[in-house]
mmCIF file of C-alpha atoms and ligand atoms in Angstrom:
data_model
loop_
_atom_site.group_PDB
_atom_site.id
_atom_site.type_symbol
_atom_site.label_atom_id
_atom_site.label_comp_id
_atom_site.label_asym_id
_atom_site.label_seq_id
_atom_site.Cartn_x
_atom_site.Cartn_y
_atom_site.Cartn_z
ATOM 1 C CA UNK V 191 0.000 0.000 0.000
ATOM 2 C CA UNK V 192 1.725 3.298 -1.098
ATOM 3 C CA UNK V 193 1.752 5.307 2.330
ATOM 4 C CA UNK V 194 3.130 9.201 2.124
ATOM 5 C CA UNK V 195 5.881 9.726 4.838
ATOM 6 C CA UNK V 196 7.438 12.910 5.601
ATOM 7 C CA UNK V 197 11.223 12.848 5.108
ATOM 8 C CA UNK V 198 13.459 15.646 6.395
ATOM 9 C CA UNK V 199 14.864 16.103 2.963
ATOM 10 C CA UNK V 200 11.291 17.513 1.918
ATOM 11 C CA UNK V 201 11.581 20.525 3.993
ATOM 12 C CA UNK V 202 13.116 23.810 3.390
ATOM 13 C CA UNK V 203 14.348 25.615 6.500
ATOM 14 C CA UNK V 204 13.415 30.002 6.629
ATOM 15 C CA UNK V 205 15.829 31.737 8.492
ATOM 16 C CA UNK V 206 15.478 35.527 9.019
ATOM 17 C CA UNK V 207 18.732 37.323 8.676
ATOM 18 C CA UNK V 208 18.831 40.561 11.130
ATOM 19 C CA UNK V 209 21.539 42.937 10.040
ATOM 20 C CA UNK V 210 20.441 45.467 13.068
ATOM 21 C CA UNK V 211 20.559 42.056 15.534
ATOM 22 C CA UNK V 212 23.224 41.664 18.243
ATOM 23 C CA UNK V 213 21.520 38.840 19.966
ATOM 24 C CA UNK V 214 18.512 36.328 18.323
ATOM 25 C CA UNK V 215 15.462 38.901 17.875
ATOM 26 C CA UNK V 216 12.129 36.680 19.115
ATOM 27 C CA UNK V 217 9.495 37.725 16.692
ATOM 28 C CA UNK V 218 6.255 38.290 18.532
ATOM 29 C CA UNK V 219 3.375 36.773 16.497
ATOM 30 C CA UNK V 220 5.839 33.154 15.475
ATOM 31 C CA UNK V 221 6.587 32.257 18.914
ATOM 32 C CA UNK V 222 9.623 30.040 19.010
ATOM 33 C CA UNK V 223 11.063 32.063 16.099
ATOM 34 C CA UNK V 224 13.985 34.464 16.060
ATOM 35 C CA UNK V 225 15.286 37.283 13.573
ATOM 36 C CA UNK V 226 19.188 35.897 14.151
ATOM 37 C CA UNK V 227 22.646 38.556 13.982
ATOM 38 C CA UNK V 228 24.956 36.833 11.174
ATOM 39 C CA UNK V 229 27.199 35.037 13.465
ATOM 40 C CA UNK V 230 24.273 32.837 14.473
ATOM 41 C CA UNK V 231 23.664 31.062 11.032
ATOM 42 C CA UNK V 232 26.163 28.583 10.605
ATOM 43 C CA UNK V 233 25.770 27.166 14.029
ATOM 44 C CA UNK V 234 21.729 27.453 13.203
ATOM 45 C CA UNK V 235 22.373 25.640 9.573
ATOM 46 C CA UNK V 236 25.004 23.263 10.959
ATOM 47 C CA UNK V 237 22.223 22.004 13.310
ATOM 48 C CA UNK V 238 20.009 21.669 10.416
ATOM 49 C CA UNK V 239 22.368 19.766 8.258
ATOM 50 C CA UNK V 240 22.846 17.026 11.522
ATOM 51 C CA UNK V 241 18.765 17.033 11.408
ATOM 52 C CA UNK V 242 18.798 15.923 7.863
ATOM 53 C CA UNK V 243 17.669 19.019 6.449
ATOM 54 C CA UNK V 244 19.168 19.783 2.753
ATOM 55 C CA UNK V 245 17.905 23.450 2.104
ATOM 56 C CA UNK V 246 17.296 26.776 3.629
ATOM 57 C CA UNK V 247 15.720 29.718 2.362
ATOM 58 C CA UNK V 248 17.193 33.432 3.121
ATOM 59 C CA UNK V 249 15.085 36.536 4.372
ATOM 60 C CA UNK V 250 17.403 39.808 5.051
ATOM 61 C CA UNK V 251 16.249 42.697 6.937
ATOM 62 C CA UNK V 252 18.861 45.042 6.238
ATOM 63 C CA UNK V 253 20.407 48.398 8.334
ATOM 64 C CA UNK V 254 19.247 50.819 5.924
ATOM 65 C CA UNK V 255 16.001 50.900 3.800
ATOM 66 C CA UNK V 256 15.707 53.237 1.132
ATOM 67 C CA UNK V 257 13.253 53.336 -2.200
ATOM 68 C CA UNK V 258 14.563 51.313 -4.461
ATOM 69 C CA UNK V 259 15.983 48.868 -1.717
ATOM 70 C CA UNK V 260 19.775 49.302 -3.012
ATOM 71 C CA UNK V 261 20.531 46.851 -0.035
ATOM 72 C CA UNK V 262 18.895 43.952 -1.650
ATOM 73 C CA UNK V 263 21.196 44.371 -4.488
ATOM 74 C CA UNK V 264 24.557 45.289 -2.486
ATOM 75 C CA UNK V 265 27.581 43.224 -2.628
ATOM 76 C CA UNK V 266 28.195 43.618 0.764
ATOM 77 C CA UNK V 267 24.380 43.356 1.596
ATOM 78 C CA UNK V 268 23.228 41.481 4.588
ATOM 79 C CA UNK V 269 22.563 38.077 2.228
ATOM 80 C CA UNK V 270 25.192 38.136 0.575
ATOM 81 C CA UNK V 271 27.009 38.138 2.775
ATOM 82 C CA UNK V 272 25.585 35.503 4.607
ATOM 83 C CA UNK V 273 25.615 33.231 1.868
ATOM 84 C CA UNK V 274 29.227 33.437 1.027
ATOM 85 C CA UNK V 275 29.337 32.646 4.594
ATOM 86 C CA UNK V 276 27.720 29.968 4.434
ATOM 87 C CA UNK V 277 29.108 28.326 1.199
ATOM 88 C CA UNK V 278 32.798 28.857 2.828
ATOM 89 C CA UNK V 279 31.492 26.329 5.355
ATOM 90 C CA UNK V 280 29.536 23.778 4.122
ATOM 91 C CA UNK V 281 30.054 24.057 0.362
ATOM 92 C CA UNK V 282 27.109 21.746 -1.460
ATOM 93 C CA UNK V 283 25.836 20.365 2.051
ATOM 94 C CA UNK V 284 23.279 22.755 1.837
ATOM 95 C CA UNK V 285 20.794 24.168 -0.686
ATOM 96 C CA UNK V 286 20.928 27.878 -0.287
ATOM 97 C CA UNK V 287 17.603 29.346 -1.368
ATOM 98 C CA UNK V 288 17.299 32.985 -1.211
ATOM 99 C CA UNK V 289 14.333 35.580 -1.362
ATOM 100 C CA UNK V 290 14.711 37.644 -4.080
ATOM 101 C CA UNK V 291 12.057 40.300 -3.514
ATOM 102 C CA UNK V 292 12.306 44.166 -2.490
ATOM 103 C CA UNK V 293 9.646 44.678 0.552
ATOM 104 C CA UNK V 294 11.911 44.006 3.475
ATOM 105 C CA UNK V 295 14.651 46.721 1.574
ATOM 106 C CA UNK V 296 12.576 49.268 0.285
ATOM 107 C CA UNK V 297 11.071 52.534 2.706
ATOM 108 C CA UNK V 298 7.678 51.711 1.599
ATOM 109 C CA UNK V 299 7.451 48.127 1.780
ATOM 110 C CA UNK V 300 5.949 47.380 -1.324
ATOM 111 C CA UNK V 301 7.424 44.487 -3.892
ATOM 112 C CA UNK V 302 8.396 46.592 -6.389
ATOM 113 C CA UNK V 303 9.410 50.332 -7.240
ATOM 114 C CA UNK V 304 6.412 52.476 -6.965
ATOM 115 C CA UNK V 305 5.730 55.839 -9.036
ATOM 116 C CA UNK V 306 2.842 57.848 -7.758
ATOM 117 C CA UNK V 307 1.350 55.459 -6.108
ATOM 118 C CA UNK V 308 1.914 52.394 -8.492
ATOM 119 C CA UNK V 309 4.276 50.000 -8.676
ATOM 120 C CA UNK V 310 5.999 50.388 -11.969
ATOM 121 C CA UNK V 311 7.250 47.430 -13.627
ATOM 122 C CA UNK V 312 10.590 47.476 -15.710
ATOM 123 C CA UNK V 313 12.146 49.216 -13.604
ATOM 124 C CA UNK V 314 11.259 46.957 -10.641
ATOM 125 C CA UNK V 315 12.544 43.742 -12.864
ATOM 126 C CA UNK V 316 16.018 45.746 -13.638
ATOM 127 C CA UNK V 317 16.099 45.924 -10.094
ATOM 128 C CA UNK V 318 15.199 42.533 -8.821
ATOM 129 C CA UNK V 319 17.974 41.080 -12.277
ATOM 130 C CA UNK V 320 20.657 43.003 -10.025
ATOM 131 C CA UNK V 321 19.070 41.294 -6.945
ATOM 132 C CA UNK V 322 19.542 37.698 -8.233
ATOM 133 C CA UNK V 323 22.994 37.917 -9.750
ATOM 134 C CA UNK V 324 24.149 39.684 -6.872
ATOM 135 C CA UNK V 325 22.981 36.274 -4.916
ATOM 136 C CA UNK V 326 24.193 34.318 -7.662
ATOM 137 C CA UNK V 327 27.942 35.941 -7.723
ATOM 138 C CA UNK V 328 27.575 35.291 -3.446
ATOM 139 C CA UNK V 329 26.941 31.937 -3.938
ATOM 140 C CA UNK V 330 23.381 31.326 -3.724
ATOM 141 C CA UNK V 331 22.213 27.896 -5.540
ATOM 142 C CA UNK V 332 18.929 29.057 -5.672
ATOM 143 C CA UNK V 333 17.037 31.988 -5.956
ATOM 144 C CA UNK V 334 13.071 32.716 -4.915
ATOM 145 C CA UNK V 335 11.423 35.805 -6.836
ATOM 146 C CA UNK V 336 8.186 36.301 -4.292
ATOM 147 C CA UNK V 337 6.759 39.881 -5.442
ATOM 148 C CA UNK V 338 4.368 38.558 -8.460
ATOM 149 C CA UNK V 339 6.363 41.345 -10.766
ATOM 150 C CA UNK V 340 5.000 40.960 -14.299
ATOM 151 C CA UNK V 341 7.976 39.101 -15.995
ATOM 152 C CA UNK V 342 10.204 38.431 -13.092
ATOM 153 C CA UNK V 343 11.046 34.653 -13.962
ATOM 154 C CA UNK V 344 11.998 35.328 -17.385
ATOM 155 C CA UNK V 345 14.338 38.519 -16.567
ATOM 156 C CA UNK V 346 15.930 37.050 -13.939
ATOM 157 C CA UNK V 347 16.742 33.751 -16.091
ATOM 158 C CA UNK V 348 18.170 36.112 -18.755
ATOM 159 C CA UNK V 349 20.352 38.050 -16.229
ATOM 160 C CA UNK V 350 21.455 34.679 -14.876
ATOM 161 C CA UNK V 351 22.496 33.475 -18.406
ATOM 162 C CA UNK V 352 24.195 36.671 -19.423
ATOM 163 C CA UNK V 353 26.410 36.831 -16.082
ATOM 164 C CA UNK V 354 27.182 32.930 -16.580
ATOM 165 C CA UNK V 355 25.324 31.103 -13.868
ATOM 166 C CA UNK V 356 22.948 28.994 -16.121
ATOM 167 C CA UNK V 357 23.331 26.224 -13.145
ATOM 168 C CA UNK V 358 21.628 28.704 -10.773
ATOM 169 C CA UNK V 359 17.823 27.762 -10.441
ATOM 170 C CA UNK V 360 14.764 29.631 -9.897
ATOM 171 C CA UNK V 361 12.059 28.478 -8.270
ATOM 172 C CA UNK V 362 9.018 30.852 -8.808
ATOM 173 C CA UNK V 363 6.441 31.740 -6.211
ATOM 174 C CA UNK V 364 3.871 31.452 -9.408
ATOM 175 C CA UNK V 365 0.753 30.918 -7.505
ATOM 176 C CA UNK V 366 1.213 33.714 -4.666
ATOM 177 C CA UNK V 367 -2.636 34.005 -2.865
ATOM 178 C CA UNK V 368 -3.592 37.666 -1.869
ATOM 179 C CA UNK V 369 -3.447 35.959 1.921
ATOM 180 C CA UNK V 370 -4.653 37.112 5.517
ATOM 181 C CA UNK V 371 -1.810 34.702 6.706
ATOM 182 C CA UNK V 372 1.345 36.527 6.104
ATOM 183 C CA UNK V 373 0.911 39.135 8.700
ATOM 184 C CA UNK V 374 3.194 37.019 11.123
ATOM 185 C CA UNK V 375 6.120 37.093 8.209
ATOM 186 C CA UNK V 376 5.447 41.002 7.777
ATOM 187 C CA UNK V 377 5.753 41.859 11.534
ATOM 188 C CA UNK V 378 9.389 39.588 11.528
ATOM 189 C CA UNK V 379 10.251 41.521 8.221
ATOM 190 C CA UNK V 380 8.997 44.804 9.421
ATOM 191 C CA UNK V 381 7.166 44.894 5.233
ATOM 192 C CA UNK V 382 4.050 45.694 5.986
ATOM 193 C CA UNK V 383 3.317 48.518 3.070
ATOM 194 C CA UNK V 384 3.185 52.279 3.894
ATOM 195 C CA UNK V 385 0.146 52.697 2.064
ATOM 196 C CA UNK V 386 -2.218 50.258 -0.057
ATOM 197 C CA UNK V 387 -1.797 46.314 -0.257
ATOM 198 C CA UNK V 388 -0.669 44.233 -2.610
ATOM 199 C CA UNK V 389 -4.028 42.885 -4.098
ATOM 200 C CA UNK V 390 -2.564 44.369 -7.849
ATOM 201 C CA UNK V 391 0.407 41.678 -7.785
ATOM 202 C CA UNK V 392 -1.419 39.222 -5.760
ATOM 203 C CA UNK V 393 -4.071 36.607 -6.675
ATOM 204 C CA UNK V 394 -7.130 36.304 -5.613
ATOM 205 C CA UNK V 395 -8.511 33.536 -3.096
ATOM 206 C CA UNK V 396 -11.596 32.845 -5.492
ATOM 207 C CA UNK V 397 -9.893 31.996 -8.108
ATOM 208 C CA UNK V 398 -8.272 28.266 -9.565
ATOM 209 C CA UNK V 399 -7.427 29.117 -13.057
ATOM 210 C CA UNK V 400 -5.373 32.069 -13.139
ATOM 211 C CA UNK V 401 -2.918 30.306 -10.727
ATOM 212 C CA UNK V 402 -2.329 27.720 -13.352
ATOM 213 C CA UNK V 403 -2.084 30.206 -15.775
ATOM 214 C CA UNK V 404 0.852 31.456 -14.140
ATOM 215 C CA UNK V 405 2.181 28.278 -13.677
ATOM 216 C CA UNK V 406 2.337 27.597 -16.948
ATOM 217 C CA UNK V 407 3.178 31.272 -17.705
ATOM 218 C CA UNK V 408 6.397 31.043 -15.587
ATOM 219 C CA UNK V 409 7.615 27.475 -16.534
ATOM 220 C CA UNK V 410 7.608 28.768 -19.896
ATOM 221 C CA UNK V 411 9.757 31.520 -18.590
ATOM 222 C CA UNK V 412 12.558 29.503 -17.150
ATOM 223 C CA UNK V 413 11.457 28.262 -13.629
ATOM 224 C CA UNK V 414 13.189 25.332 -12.583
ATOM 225 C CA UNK V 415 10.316 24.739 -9.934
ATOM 226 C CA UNK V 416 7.035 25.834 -9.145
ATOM 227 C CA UNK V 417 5.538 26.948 -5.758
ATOM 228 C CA UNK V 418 1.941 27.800 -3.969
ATOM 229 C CA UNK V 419 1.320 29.828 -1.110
ATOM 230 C CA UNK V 420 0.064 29.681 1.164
ATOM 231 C CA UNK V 421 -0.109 25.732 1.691
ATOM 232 C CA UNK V 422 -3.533 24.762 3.656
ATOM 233 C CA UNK V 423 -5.723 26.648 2.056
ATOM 234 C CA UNK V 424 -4.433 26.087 -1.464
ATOM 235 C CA UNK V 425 -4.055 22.051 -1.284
ATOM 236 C CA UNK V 426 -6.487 21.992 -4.509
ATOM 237 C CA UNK V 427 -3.799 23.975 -6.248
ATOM 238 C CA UNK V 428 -0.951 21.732 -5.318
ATOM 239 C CA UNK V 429 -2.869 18.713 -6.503
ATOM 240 C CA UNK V 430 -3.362 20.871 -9.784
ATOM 241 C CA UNK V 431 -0.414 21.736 -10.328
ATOM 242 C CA UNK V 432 1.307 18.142 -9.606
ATOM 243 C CA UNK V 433 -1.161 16.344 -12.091
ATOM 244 C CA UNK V 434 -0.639 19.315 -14.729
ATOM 245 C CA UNK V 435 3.209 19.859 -14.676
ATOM 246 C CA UNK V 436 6.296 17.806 -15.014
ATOM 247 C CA UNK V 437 8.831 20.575 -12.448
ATOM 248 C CA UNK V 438 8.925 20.272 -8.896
ATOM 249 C CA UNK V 439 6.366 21.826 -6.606
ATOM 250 C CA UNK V 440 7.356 23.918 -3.633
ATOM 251 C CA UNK V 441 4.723 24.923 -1.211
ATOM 252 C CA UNK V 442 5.038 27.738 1.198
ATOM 253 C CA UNK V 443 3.930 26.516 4.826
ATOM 254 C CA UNK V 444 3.544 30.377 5.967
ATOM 255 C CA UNK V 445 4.341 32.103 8.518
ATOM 256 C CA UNK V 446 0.125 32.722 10.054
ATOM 257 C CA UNK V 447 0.302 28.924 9.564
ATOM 258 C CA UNK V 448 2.806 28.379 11.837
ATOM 259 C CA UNK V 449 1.453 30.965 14.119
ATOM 260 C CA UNK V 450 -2.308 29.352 14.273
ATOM 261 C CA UNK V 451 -0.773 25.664 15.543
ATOM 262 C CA UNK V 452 1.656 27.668 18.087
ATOM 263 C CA UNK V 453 -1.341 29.660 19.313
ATOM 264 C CA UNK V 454 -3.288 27.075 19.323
ATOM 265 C CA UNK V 455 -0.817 24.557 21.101
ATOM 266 C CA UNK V 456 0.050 26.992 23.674
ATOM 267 C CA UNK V 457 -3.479 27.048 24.477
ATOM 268 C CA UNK V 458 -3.708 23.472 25.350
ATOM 269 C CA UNK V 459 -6.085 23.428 22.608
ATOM 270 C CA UNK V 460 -4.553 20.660 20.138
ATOM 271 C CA UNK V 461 -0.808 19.017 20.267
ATOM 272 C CA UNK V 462 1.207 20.532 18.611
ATOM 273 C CA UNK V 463 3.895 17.885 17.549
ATOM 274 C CA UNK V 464 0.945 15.790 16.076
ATOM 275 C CA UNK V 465 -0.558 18.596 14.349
ATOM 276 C CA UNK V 466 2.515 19.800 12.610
ATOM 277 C CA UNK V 467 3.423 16.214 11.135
ATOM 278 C CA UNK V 468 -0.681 16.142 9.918
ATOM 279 C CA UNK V 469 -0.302 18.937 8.590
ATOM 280 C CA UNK V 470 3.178 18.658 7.058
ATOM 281 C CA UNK V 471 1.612 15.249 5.583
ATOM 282 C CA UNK V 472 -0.968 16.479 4.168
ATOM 283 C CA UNK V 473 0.902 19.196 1.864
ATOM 284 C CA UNK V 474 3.062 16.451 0.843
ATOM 285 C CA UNK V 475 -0.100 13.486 0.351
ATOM 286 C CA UNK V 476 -1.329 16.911 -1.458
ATOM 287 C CA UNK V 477 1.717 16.733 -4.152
ATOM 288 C CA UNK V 478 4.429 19.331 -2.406
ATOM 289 C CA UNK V 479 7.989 17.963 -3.529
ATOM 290 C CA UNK V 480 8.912 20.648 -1.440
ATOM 291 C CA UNK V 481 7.697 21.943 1.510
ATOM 292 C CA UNK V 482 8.823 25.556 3.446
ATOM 293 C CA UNK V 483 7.966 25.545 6.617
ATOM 294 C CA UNK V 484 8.810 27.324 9.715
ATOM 295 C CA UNK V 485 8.289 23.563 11.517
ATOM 296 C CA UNK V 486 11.421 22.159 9.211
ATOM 297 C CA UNK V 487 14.062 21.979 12.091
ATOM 298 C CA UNK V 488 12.084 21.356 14.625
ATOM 299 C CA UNK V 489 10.052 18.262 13.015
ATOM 300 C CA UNK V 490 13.584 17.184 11.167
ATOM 301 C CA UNK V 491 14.602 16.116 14.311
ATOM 302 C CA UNK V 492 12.005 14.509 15.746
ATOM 303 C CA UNK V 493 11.391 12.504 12.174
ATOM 304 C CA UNK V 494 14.802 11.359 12.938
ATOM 305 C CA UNK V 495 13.328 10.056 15.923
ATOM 306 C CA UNK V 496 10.300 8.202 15.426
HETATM 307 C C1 PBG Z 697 7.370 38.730 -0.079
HETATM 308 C C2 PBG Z 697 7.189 37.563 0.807
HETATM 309 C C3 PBG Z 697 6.118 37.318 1.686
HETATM 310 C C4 PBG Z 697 6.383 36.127 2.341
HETATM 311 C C5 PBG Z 697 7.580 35.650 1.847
HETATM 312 N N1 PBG Z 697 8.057 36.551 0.893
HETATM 313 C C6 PBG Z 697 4.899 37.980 2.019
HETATM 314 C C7 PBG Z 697 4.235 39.144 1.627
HETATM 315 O O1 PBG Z 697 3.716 39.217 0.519
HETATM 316 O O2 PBG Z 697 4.176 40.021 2.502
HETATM 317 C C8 PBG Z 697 5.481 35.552 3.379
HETATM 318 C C9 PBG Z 697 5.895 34.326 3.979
HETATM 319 C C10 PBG Z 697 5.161 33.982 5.203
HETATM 320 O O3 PBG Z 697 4.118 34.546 5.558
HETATM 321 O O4 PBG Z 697 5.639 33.058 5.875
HETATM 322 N N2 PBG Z 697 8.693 39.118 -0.114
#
């Protein structure tokens, strides 16, 4: 009887990177979470590695926000940084994913550059090209574009190609929900937008089709995998888009996930351990080949365990 079992190695590990951190930050709404100062990743990513885990993901809040988020882009920039760090120490033992988007470097917090009141979209994708070869010249194995910017897969694969790093992958955030459930992320990232939301670059709950659309849209486009996000919510869509399409599926366990089983747990409410592995489960019985989840070290461990 095929049975789904959660492996360690389907898990991708979020760690915030706090340039402005001297100690681990605790981030209020994701209890058990911390925004960590540099020096803390490799010991956090070592422990990973020992737990079986085989990729992270990168989030930067950097020193100095400005409007068109030069940090993102900077050589010596908080994630780049980190990343060469990390690749001086454990070389191919780890996956390094990184977030290419602007909202945690920009003064506004939106994805993208904004003109008058819009966000304006060439120059946002020259931008976020200089983002992801800047990761890619770091070190970075992988990189994330998460703002829903018209284009973004297919600039960013031609920027790769022209700067020589054809081997560096992209995995697109193609079917990115409009979602209640990011607040917890926003408050860690301190991206919450200055003004409007981001209902123009992100879909809408209602709707199936247009998430597949830009599946499809973004495979043809150059992305090496595909992900959905949130994960509950949007099993349907991760069924979808496992029957439909021969890449890889990623889906994003996020961060008002995470925060409803805490809040719940702490509560006495349900248990917490079981719920996370149902859950986790579930997005893999679902189709995930990949899941991101702010559970990944914890449950790594205890799968090595059972
Ligand atoms: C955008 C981005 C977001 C998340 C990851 N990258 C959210 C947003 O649109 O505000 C959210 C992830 C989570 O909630 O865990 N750069």
């Amino acid at each position: 009887m095929h049975k789904v079992r959660l492996k360690p190695s389907d898990l991708v590990y979020p760690i915030f990177v706090d340039e402005n951190a001297k100690v681990p930050i605790p981030i209020k709404s994701m209890p058990g979470y911390f925004r960590l100062p540099i020096q803390h990743v490799i010991k956090e990513v070592k422990q990973a590695i020992e737990q079986g885990i085989k990729a992270i993901i990168l989030f930067g809040i950097p020193l100095k926000r400005d409007e068109i988020g030069s940090e993102a882009f900077a050589m010596d920039g908080i994630i780049q940084k980190t990343i060469r760090n990390l690749k001086n120490e454990f070389s191919d033992q780890i996956v390094v994913i990184t977030d290419v988007c602007l909202c945690e470097y920009t003064t506004h917090g939106h994805c993208g550059i904004v003109k008058d009141g819009e966000i304006v979209n060439d120059p946002t994708l020259q931008i976020l090209q200089k983002v992801a070869v800047s990761h890619a010249q770091a070190g970075a194995d992988i990189v994330a574009p998460s703002g829903m910017i018209d284009g973004q897969v297919k600039s960013i694969r031609e920027a790769l190609d022209d700067a020589d790093f054809n081997h560096v992958g992209i995995m697109a955030y193609s079917a990115k929900y409009a979602s209640c459930f990011y607040s917890p992320f926003r408050e860690a990232v301190e991206s919450k937008p200055q003004f409007g939301d981001r209902k123009s670059y992100q879909m809408s709950y209602g709707n199936p089709d247009e998430a597949l659309r830009e599946m499809e849209l973004d495979i043809s486009e150059g992305a090496d995998i595909i992900m959905v996000k949130p994960a509950l919510p949007y099993l349907d869509i991760i069924y979808r888009a496992k029957s439909k399409f021969r890449v890889p599926v990623a889906a994003y366990n996020v961060s008002g996930e995470y925060a409803m089983v805490k809040a719940a747990a702490q509560m006495g409410w349900v248990d917490e351990k079981a719920a996370v592995l149902e859950i986790l489960t579930g997005i893999k019985r679902a189709g995930a080949d990949l899941i991101i989840t702010y559970f990944a070290k914890d449950v790594g461990l205890r799968l090595n365990q059972l």
